[in-house]
């Protein structure tokens, strides 16, 4: 594709510009806060085990339940975004995840803490698909890969806040003040959303939806699932996201402290490296894919291969602990997992029309969270069964990677053929459109 073709704005494309950036930034701010709340348990895992007197399996249940709610809601959220628009869905999400964070702050029992994390996961589930939809409504299609990567980058900045700020607050002022104080950020982004966020630019209103019932929902989901690009996107997300998610969400700190003998401060610095690497790689991947669409699959598979290699080297390293240079390399490579998972949306987005974008994105987004939930559970069970043998427990990563890669290789040919057919059809349609 030539530079003029690549940079041309398609008919009906949103204009982008400063107004688009301002509105989109509000939506991304909601996602930013949701990620802070989502990942707050990652820096509080050992404290939570002491506070609620639970073992590894019970501790992993916090994150598993949160991700179970998140993954289970992705298709309903996609349908809601397609039906109600971004502003309403993001506002509901902000109310729910703020309530969940407050509930977690004041929980004194394992049961109430679980309920709070489930509520938080429910609100969190409403954010990312909404932000993706906001981007497609406000920016030209050619900006899609970069806008999606930037959204993921801002989310990782939220993870950075958890690692650097919330962890210090937790050990400085205590559990309840730290979590309750952080909940104020949820109230701020809720007010910003209600006052300033717009679903679309003026003159870009979507077609009104007809009366919709169960039959419409079934058709919407079935149509999105029939597209090989949607399924390929889901499996790319499944295979790439979960190693870093599991590491940051719960098991990274215990692995570095208990298995590798590092101090909490040093372990926190390594978790920060994962986040910083994610932010840098996200910018690079977004630019590459925006310029070279065919780079999507090589980048995804390359990330999976590098992650598997570094995990294998770390777990198989002779001696009591892996050397620091290897842990640094592992954390740097784990940082590429988030940007690689965003490539899944670059397969599902062109495979579906605008009115189905939310549903298709919801299906895609389920992949990584199902994989993360499964791995979190497997690691917790294996740690309890083996007496905290992290080498055996983290080997579960390789099983899910192998499953995901096999599905990616199975679907890639069909998805590529459908993309080529759609591109040819769109060019033919453009040629035959009569001049005004």
Coordinates of C-alpha atoms in Angstrom, one line a residue:
X1 CA 0.0 0.0 0.0
X2 CA 1.4 3.4 -1.0
X3 CA 1.8 6.2 1.5
X4 CA -1.0 8.3 0.0
X5 CA -3.4 5.3 0.2
X6 CA -2.3 4.5 3.7
X7 CA -2.8 8.1 4.9
X8 CA -6.0 8.9 3.1
X9 CA -9.1 9.4 5.2
X10 CA -11.9 7.0 4.2
X11 CA -15.4 8.4 3.5
X12 CA -17.4 8.8 6.7
X13 CA -14.3 8.6 8.8
X14 CA -14.3 10.7 12.0
X15 CA -12.0 13.7 11.7
X16 CA -9.9 13.2 14.7
X17 CA -8.1 16.4 16.0
X18 CA -7.8 18.1 19.4
X19 CA -11.4 17.7 20.3
X20 CA -11.2 13.9 19.7
X21 CA -8.0 13.7 21.8
X22 CA -9.8 15.6 24.7
X23 CA -12.9 13.5 24.7
X24 CA -10.9 10.2 24.3
X25 CA -8.7 11.2 27.1
X26 CA -11.6 11.3 29.5
X27 CA -12.6 7.8 28.5
X28 CA -9.0 6.6 28.9
X29 CA -8.8 8.3 32.4
X30 CA -11.7 6.0 33.5
X31 CA -9.8 3.0 32.2
X32 CA -6.6 4.2 33.9
X33 CA -8.4 4.3 37.3
X34 CA -10.0 0.9 36.7
X35 CA -6.5 -0.6 36.1
X36 CA -5.2 0.9 39.3
X37 CA -8.0 -0.8 41.2
X38 CA -7.7 -4.0 39.2
X39 CA -4.0 -4.4 39.9
X40 CA -4.0 -3.1 43.5
X41 CA -4.1 -6.7 44.8
X42 CA -0.9 -7.4 43.0
X43 CA 1.1 -5.2 45.4
X44 CA -1.1 -6.3 48.4
X45 CA -1.1 -10.1 47.9
X46 CA 1.0 -10.9 50.9
X47 CA -0.8 -8.4 53.0
X48 CA -4.1 -9.8 52.0
X49 CA -3.0 -13.3 52.9
X50 CA -2.1 -12.1 56.4
X51 CA -5.3 -9.9 56.8
X52 CA -7.7 -12.6 55.8
X53 CA -5.7 -15.6 57.0
X54 CA -5.8 -17.5 53.7
X55 CA -3.5 -19.9 51.8
X56 CA -2.3 -19.6 48.2
X57 CA -5.4 -21.2 46.6
X58 CA -7.7 -18.9 48.6
X59 CA -5.6 -15.9 47.7
X60 CA -5.7 -16.7 44.1
X61 CA -9.5 -16.8 44.3
X62 CA -9.6 -13.0 44.7
X63 CA -8.1 -12.5 41.3
X64 CA -9.8 -15.5 39.7
X65 CA -13.3 -14.3 40.8
X66 CA -12.5 -10.8 39.6
X67 CA -11.3 -12.1 36.2
X68 CA -14.2 -14.5 36.0
X69 CA -16.6 -11.6 36.3
X70 CA -14.6 -9.6 33.9
X71 CA -14.3 -12.3 31.2
X72 CA -18.0 -13.3 31.6
X73 CA -19.2 -9.8 31.0
X74 CA -17.2 -9.0 27.9
X75 CA -19.8 -10.1 25.3
X76 CA -22.7 -8.4 27.3
X77 CA -20.6 -5.3 27.6
X78 CA -19.9 -5.3 23.9
X79 CA -23.6 -5.5 23.2
X80 CA -24.3 -2.8 25.8
X81 CA -21.7 -0.4 24.2
X82 CA -23.2 -1.1 20.7
X83 CA -26.7 -0.4 22.1
X84 CA -26.3 2.3 24.7
X85 CA -23.1 4.1 23.7
X86 CA -19.9 4.8 25.6
X87 CA -20.9 7.5 28.1
X88 CA -23.6 5.5 29.8
X89 CA -21.6 2.3 30.0
X90 CA -18.4 4.1 31.3
X91 CA -20.5 6.0 33.9
X92 CA -22.0 2.7 35.2
X93 CA -18.5 1.1 35.2
X94 CA -17.0 4.0 37.3
X95 CA -19.8 3.7 39.9
X96 CA -19.3 -0.1 40.2
X97 CA -15.5 -0.2 40.4
X98 CA -15.4 2.7 42.9
X99 CA -17.9 0.9 45.1
X100 CA -15.8 -2.3 44.9
X101 CA -12.6 -0.5 45.9
X102 CA -14.3 1.1 48.8
X103 CA -15.8 -2.2 49.9
X104 CA -12.4 -3.9 49.7
X105 CA -10.9 -1.1 51.8
X106 CA -13.3 -1.8 54.7
X107 CA -13.6 -5.6 54.4
X108 CA -12.6 -7.5 57.5
X109 CA -13.6 -10.9 56.3
X110 CA -12.7 -13.1 53.4
X111 CA -16.3 -13.3 52.1
X112 CA -16.9 -9.5 52.0
X113 CA -13.5 -9.0 50.4
X114 CA -14.4 -11.5 47.7
X115 CA -17.8 -9.8 47.0
X116 CA -16.0 -6.4 46.8
X117 CA -13.5 -7.7 44.2
X118 CA -16.3 -9.2 42.2
X119 CA -18.1 -5.8 42.2
X120 CA -14.8 -4.2 41.2
X121 CA -14.3 -6.7 38.3
X122 CA -17.9 -5.9 37.1
X123 CA -17.1 -2.2 36.9
X124 CA -13.7 -2.8 35.4
X125 CA -15.3 -5.0 32.7
X126 CA -17.3 -2.0 31.4
X127 CA -14.3 0.2 30.7
X128 CA -11.9 -1.1 28.0
X129 CA -14.4 -2.1 25.3
X130 CA -16.0 1.3 25.8
X131 CA -12.7 3.0 25.3
X132 CA -12.0 1.0 22.1
X133 CA -15.4 2.0 20.8
X134 CA -14.8 5.7 21.7
X135 CA -11.6 5.6 19.7
X136 CA -13.4 4.2 16.6
X137 CA -16.0 6.9 16.9
X138 CA -13.6 9.8 17.2
X139 CA -10.5 8.9 15.2
X140 CA -10.0 7.8 11.5
X141 CA -9.7 4.0 10.9
X142 CA -6.0 4.3 9.9
X143 CA -5.3 5.5 13.4
X144 CA -7.0 2.4 15.0
X145 CA -3.8 0.4 15.8
X146 CA -2.0 3.3 17.4
X147 CA -5.0 4.6 19.3
X148 CA -5.6 1.1 20.7
X149 CA -2.0 0.7 21.8
X150 CA -2.1 4.1 23.4
X151 CA -5.1 3.1 25.4
X152 CA -3.3 0.0 26.6
X153 CA -0.2 2.1 27.4
X154 CA -2.3 4.4 29.7
X155 CA -3.8 1.3 31.3
X156 CA -0.2 0.1 32.1
X157 CA 0.5 3.6 33.6
X158 CA -2.4 2.7 36.0
X159 CA -0.5 -0.5 36.9
X160 CA 2.6 1.7 37.5
X161 CA 0.6 3.8 40.0
X162 CA -0.4 0.6 41.8
X163 CA 3.2 -0.6 41.9
X164 CA 4.9 2.7 42.9
X165 CA 2.2 4.7 44.8
X166 CA -0.4 2.4 46.2
X167 CA 2.2 -0.1 47.5
X168 CA 3.9 2.7 49.4
X169 CA 0.6 4.0 50.8
X170 CA -0.3 0.5 51.9
X171 CA 2.8 0.1 54.0
X172 CA 2.8 3.7 55.1
X173 CA -0.7 4.5 56.2
X174 CA -2.3 1.0 56.3
X175 CA -4.8 -1.1 54.4
X176 CA -8.1 0.8 54.9
X177 CA -6.8 4.4 54.3
X178 CA -4.8 3.3 51.3
X179 CA -7.6 1.6 49.5
X180 CA -10.3 4.0 50.6
X181 CA -8.2 7.0 49.6
X182 CA -7.5 5.6 46.1
X183 CA -11.3 5.2 45.6
X184 CA -11.5 9.0 45.4
X185 CA -10.0 8.8 41.9
X186 CA -13.1 6.8 40.8
X187 CA -15.4 9.6 41.9
X188 CA -13.3 12.2 40.0
X189 CA -13.4 10.3 36.7
X190 CA -17.1 9.7 37.1
X191 CA -17.8 13.4 37.3
X192 CA -15.6 14.1 34.3
X193 CA -17.5 11.5 32.3
X194 CA -20.9 12.8 33.2
X195 CA -19.9 16.4 32.4
X196 CA -17.7 16.2 29.4
X197 CA -17.7 12.9 27.5
X198 CA -19.5 12.6 24.2
X199 CA -20.2 9.4 22.4
X200 CA -19.3 10.8 18.9
X201 CA -18.5 14.0 17.1
X202 CA -21.3 16.3 15.8
X203 CA -22.7 15.0 12.5
X204 CA -21.3 11.5 13.1
X205 CA -24.3 10.0 14.8
X206 CA -24.7 6.3 14.3
X207 CA -27.8 4.8 12.7
X208 CA -30.6 4.5 15.3
X209 CA -31.1 0.9 16.5
X210 CA -34.4 -0.8 15.9
X211 CA -36.3 -2.6 18.6
X212 CA -33.9 -5.4 19.8
X213 CA -34.6 -8.6 21.6
X214 CA -33.0 -11.9 22.3
X215 CA -33.0 -12.8 18.6
X216 CA -30.9 -9.7 17.8
X217 CA -28.4 -10.5 20.5
X218 CA -28.0 -14.1 19.1
X219 CA -27.5 -12.8 15.6
X220 CA -25.0 -10.1 16.7
X221 CA -22.9 -12.7 18.6
X222 CA -23.1 -15.3 15.9
X223 CA -22.2 -12.9 13.1
X224 CA -19.1 -11.7 15.0
X225 CA -18.1 -15.3 15.9
X226 CA -18.4 -16.5 12.3
X227 CA -15.7 -14.1 11.3
X228 CA -12.3 -15.9 11.4
X229 CA -10.7 -12.6 12.2
X230 CA -12.7 -12.4 15.4
X231 CA -11.7 -15.8 16.5
X232 CA -8.1 -15.3 15.6
X233 CA -8.1 -12.0 17.5
X234 CA -9.4 -13.8 20.6
X235 CA -6.7 -16.5 20.4
X236 CA -4.0 -13.9 19.9
X237 CA -5.2 -12.1 23.0
X238 CA -5.5 -15.4 24.9
X239 CA -2.0 -16.5 24.1
X240 CA -0.1 -13.2 24.6
X241 CA -1.7 -11.4 27.5
X242 CA -1.8 -13.9 30.4
X243 CA 1.9 -14.4 31.4
X244 CA 2.3 -10.7 32.3
X245 CA -1.3 -10.4 33.7
X246 CA -0.7 -13.3 36.1
X247 CA 2.7 -11.9 37.1
X248 CA 1.5 -8.4 37.8
X249 CA -2.0 -9.2 39.1
X250 CA -0.9 -11.7 41.9
X251 CA 2.0 -14.1 41.6
X252 CA 4.9 -11.9 40.6
X253 CA 5.6 -10.5 44.0
X254 CA 5.4 -13.8 45.9
X255 CA 7.6 -15.5 43.2
X256 CA 10.3 -12.8 43.4
X257 CA 10.3 -12.6 47.2
X258 CA 9.7 -16.2 48.3
X259 CA 11.2 -18.2 45.4
X260 CA 14.0 -15.8 44.3
X261 CA 14.9 -14.4 47.7
X262 CA 14.6 -10.7 46.8
X263 CA 13.5 -8.0 49.1
X264 CA 10.0 -6.4 48.6
X265 CA 11.7 -3.2 47.4
X266 CA 13.7 -5.0 44.7
X267 CA 10.7 -7.1 43.7
X268 CA 8.7 -3.9 43.3
X269 CA 11.3 -2.5 41.1
X270 CA 11.2 -5.5 38.8
X271 CA 7.4 -5.3 38.6
X272 CA 7.9 -1.6 37.7
X273 CA 10.2 -2.8 34.9
X274 CA 7.4 -4.9 33.5
X275 CA 5.1 -1.9 33.4
X276 CA 7.8 0.5 31.9
X277 CA 8.7 -2.1 29.2
X278 CA 5.0 -2.5 28.4
X279 CA 4.7 1.2 27.8
X280 CA 7.7 1.5 25.5
X281 CA 6.9 -1.7 23.5
X282 CA 3.3 -0.5 23.2
X283 CA 4.4 2.6 21.4
X284 CA 6.7 0.6 19.1
X285 CA 4.1 -2.0 18.2
X286 CA 1.5 0.6 17.5
X287 CA 3.8 2.4 15.1
X288 CA 4.9 -0.8 13.4
X289 CA 1.4 -2.1 12.8
X290 CA 0.1 1.2 11.6
X291 CA 2.7 1.2 8.9
X292 CA 3.0 -2.5 8.2
X293 CA -0.3 -4.3 8.7
X294 CA 1.3 -7.7 7.9
X295 CA 3.5 -7.4 11.0
X296 CA 0.7 -8.3 13.4
X297 CA 1.1 -12.0 13.5
X298 CA 4.9 -12.1 13.5
X299 CA 4.9 -9.7 16.4
X300 CA 2.4 -11.8 18.3
X301 CA 4.1 -15.1 17.8
X302 CA 7.6 -13.5 18.4
X303 CA 6.4 -12.2 21.8
X304 CA 5.0 -15.6 22.7
X305 CA 8.3 -17.4 21.7
X306 CA 10.4 -14.9 23.7
X307 CA 8.2 -15.1 26.8
X308 CA 8.3 -18.9 26.7
X309 CA 12.1 -18.9 26.3
X310 CA 12.7 -16.5 29.2
X311 CA 10.3 -18.4 31.5
X312 CA 11.9 -21.7 30.7
X313 CA 15.4 -20.3 31.3
X314 CA 14.3 -18.8 34.6
X315 CA 12.6 -21.9 35.9
X316 CA 15.3 -24.3 34.8
X317 CA 18.2 -22.2 36.0
X318 CA 20.5 -24.2 38.2
X319 CA 21.1 -23.0 41.7
X320 CA 18.8 -21.8 44.4
X321 CA 18.0 -18.5 42.6
X322 CA 18.1 -17.2 39.1
X323 CA 20.7 -14.5 38.4
X324 CA 19.5 -10.9 38.4
X325 CA 20.3 -10.4 34.7
X326 CA 17.9 -13.2 33.8
X327 CA 15.1 -11.8 36.0
X328 CA 15.6 -8.4 34.4
X329 CA 15.4 -10.0 31.0
X330 CA 12.3 -11.9 32.0
X331 CA 10.5 -8.8 33.3
X332 CA 11.5 -6.8 30.2
X333 CA 10.0 -9.5 27.9
X334 CA 6.9 -9.8 30.0
X335 CA 6.4 -6.1 29.3
X336 CA 5.8 -7.0 25.6
X337 CA 2.8 -9.2 26.5
X338 CA 0.3 -6.4 26.9
X339 CA 1.1 -4.7 23.6
X340 CA 1.1 -8.1 21.8
X341 CA -2.4 -8.8 23.2
X342 CA -3.7 -5.5 21.7
X343 CA -2.8 -7.0 18.3
X344 CA -5.8 -9.2 18.7
X345 CA -8.1 -6.2 18.2
X346 CA -6.3 -5.5 15.0
X347 CA -7.6 -8.8 13.7
X348 CA -11.1 -8.5 14.9
X349 CA -11.7 -4.8 14.1
X350 CA -11.3 -5.0 10.3
X351 CA -13.3 -8.2 10.3
X352 CA -16.5 -6.6 11.6
X353 CA -18.7 -3.6 10.5
X354 CA -19.0 -0.6 12.9
X355 CA -22.3 -1.7 14.4
X356 CA -20.7 -4.9 15.6
X357 CA -17.4 -3.5 16.9
X358 CA -18.3 -3.7 20.5
X359 CA -19.5 -7.3 20.3
X360 CA -16.4 -8.4 18.4
X361 CA -14.1 -6.6 20.8
X362 CA -15.8 -8.2 23.7
X363 CA -15.2 -11.7 22.3
X364 CA -11.6 -10.8 21.6
X365 CA -11.0 -9.4 25.1
X366 CA -12.4 -12.5 26.7
X367 CA -9.4 -14.5 25.5
X368 CA -6.6 -13.2 27.6
X369 CA -8.7 -12.9 30.8
X370 CA -9.9 -16.5 30.4
X371 CA -6.3 -17.6 30.1
X372 CA -5.2 -15.4 33.1
X373 CA -8.0 -16.8 35.2
X374 CA -7.1 -20.4 34.4
X375 CA -3.4 -19.8 35.1
X376 CA -4.0 -18.0 38.3
X377 CA -6.1 -21.0 39.5
X378 CA -3.6 -23.6 38.3
X379 CA -0.6 -21.8 40.0
X380 CA -2.5 -21.5 43.3
X381 CA -3.5 -25.2 43.3
X382 CA 0.0 -26.4 42.2
X383 CA 1.7 -24.2 44.9
X384 CA -0.5 -25.8 47.6
X385 CA 0.0 -29.3 46.2
X386 CA 3.7 -29.1 45.9
X387 CA 4.6 -27.2 49.0
X388 CA 5.2 -23.8 47.2
X389 CA 7.3 -25.2 44.3
X390 CA 7.1 -22.2 42.0
X391 CA 9.0 -24.1 39.2
X392 CA 6.2 -26.7 38.9
X393 CA 3.4 -24.1 39.4
X394 CA 4.6 -21.7 36.8
X395 CA 5.0 -24.5 34.2
X396 CA 1.3 -24.1 33.7
X397 CA 2.2 -21.1 31.5
X398 CA 3.6 -23.4 28.8
X399 CA 0.4 -25.5 28.5
X400 CA -1.8 -22.5 27.7
X401 CA 0.8 -21.0 25.4
X402 CA 0.9 -24.2 23.4
X403 CA -2.9 -24.4 23.2
X404 CA -3.1 -20.8 22.0
X405 CA -0.4 -21.1 19.4
X406 CA -2.0 -24.1 17.9
X407 CA -5.3 -22.2 17.4
X408 CA -3.5 -19.2 16.0
X409 CA -1.8 -21.3 13.4
X410 CA -5.1 -23.0 12.6
X411 CA -7.0 -19.8 12.0
X412 CA -4.4 -17.5 10.4
X413 CA -5.0 -18.7 6.8
X414 CA -8.8 -18.3 6.9
X415 CA -8.6 -14.9 8.5
X416 CA -6.0 -13.7 5.9
X417 CA -8.2 -14.9 3.0
X418 CA -11.3 -13.1 4.4
X419 CA -9.4 -9.9 4.9
X420 CA -8.2 -10.0 1.3
X421 CA -11.7 -10.7 0.0
X422 CA -13.1 -7.8 2.1
X423 CA -10.4 -5.4 0.8
X424 CA -11.1 -6.4 -2.8
X425 CA -14.8 -6.0 -2.3
X426 CA -14.4 -2.5 -0.7
X427 CA -12.2 -1.4 -3.6
X428 CA -14.7 -2.6 -6.2
X429 CA -17.5 -0.9 -4.3
X430 CA -15.5 2.4 -4.2
X431 CA -14.8 2.2 -7.9
X432 CA -18.6 1.8 -8.7
X433 CA -19.8 4.6 -6.5
X434 CA -21.2 7.3 -8.8
X435 CA -19.7 10.8 -8.5
X436 CA -21.9 13.4 -6.7

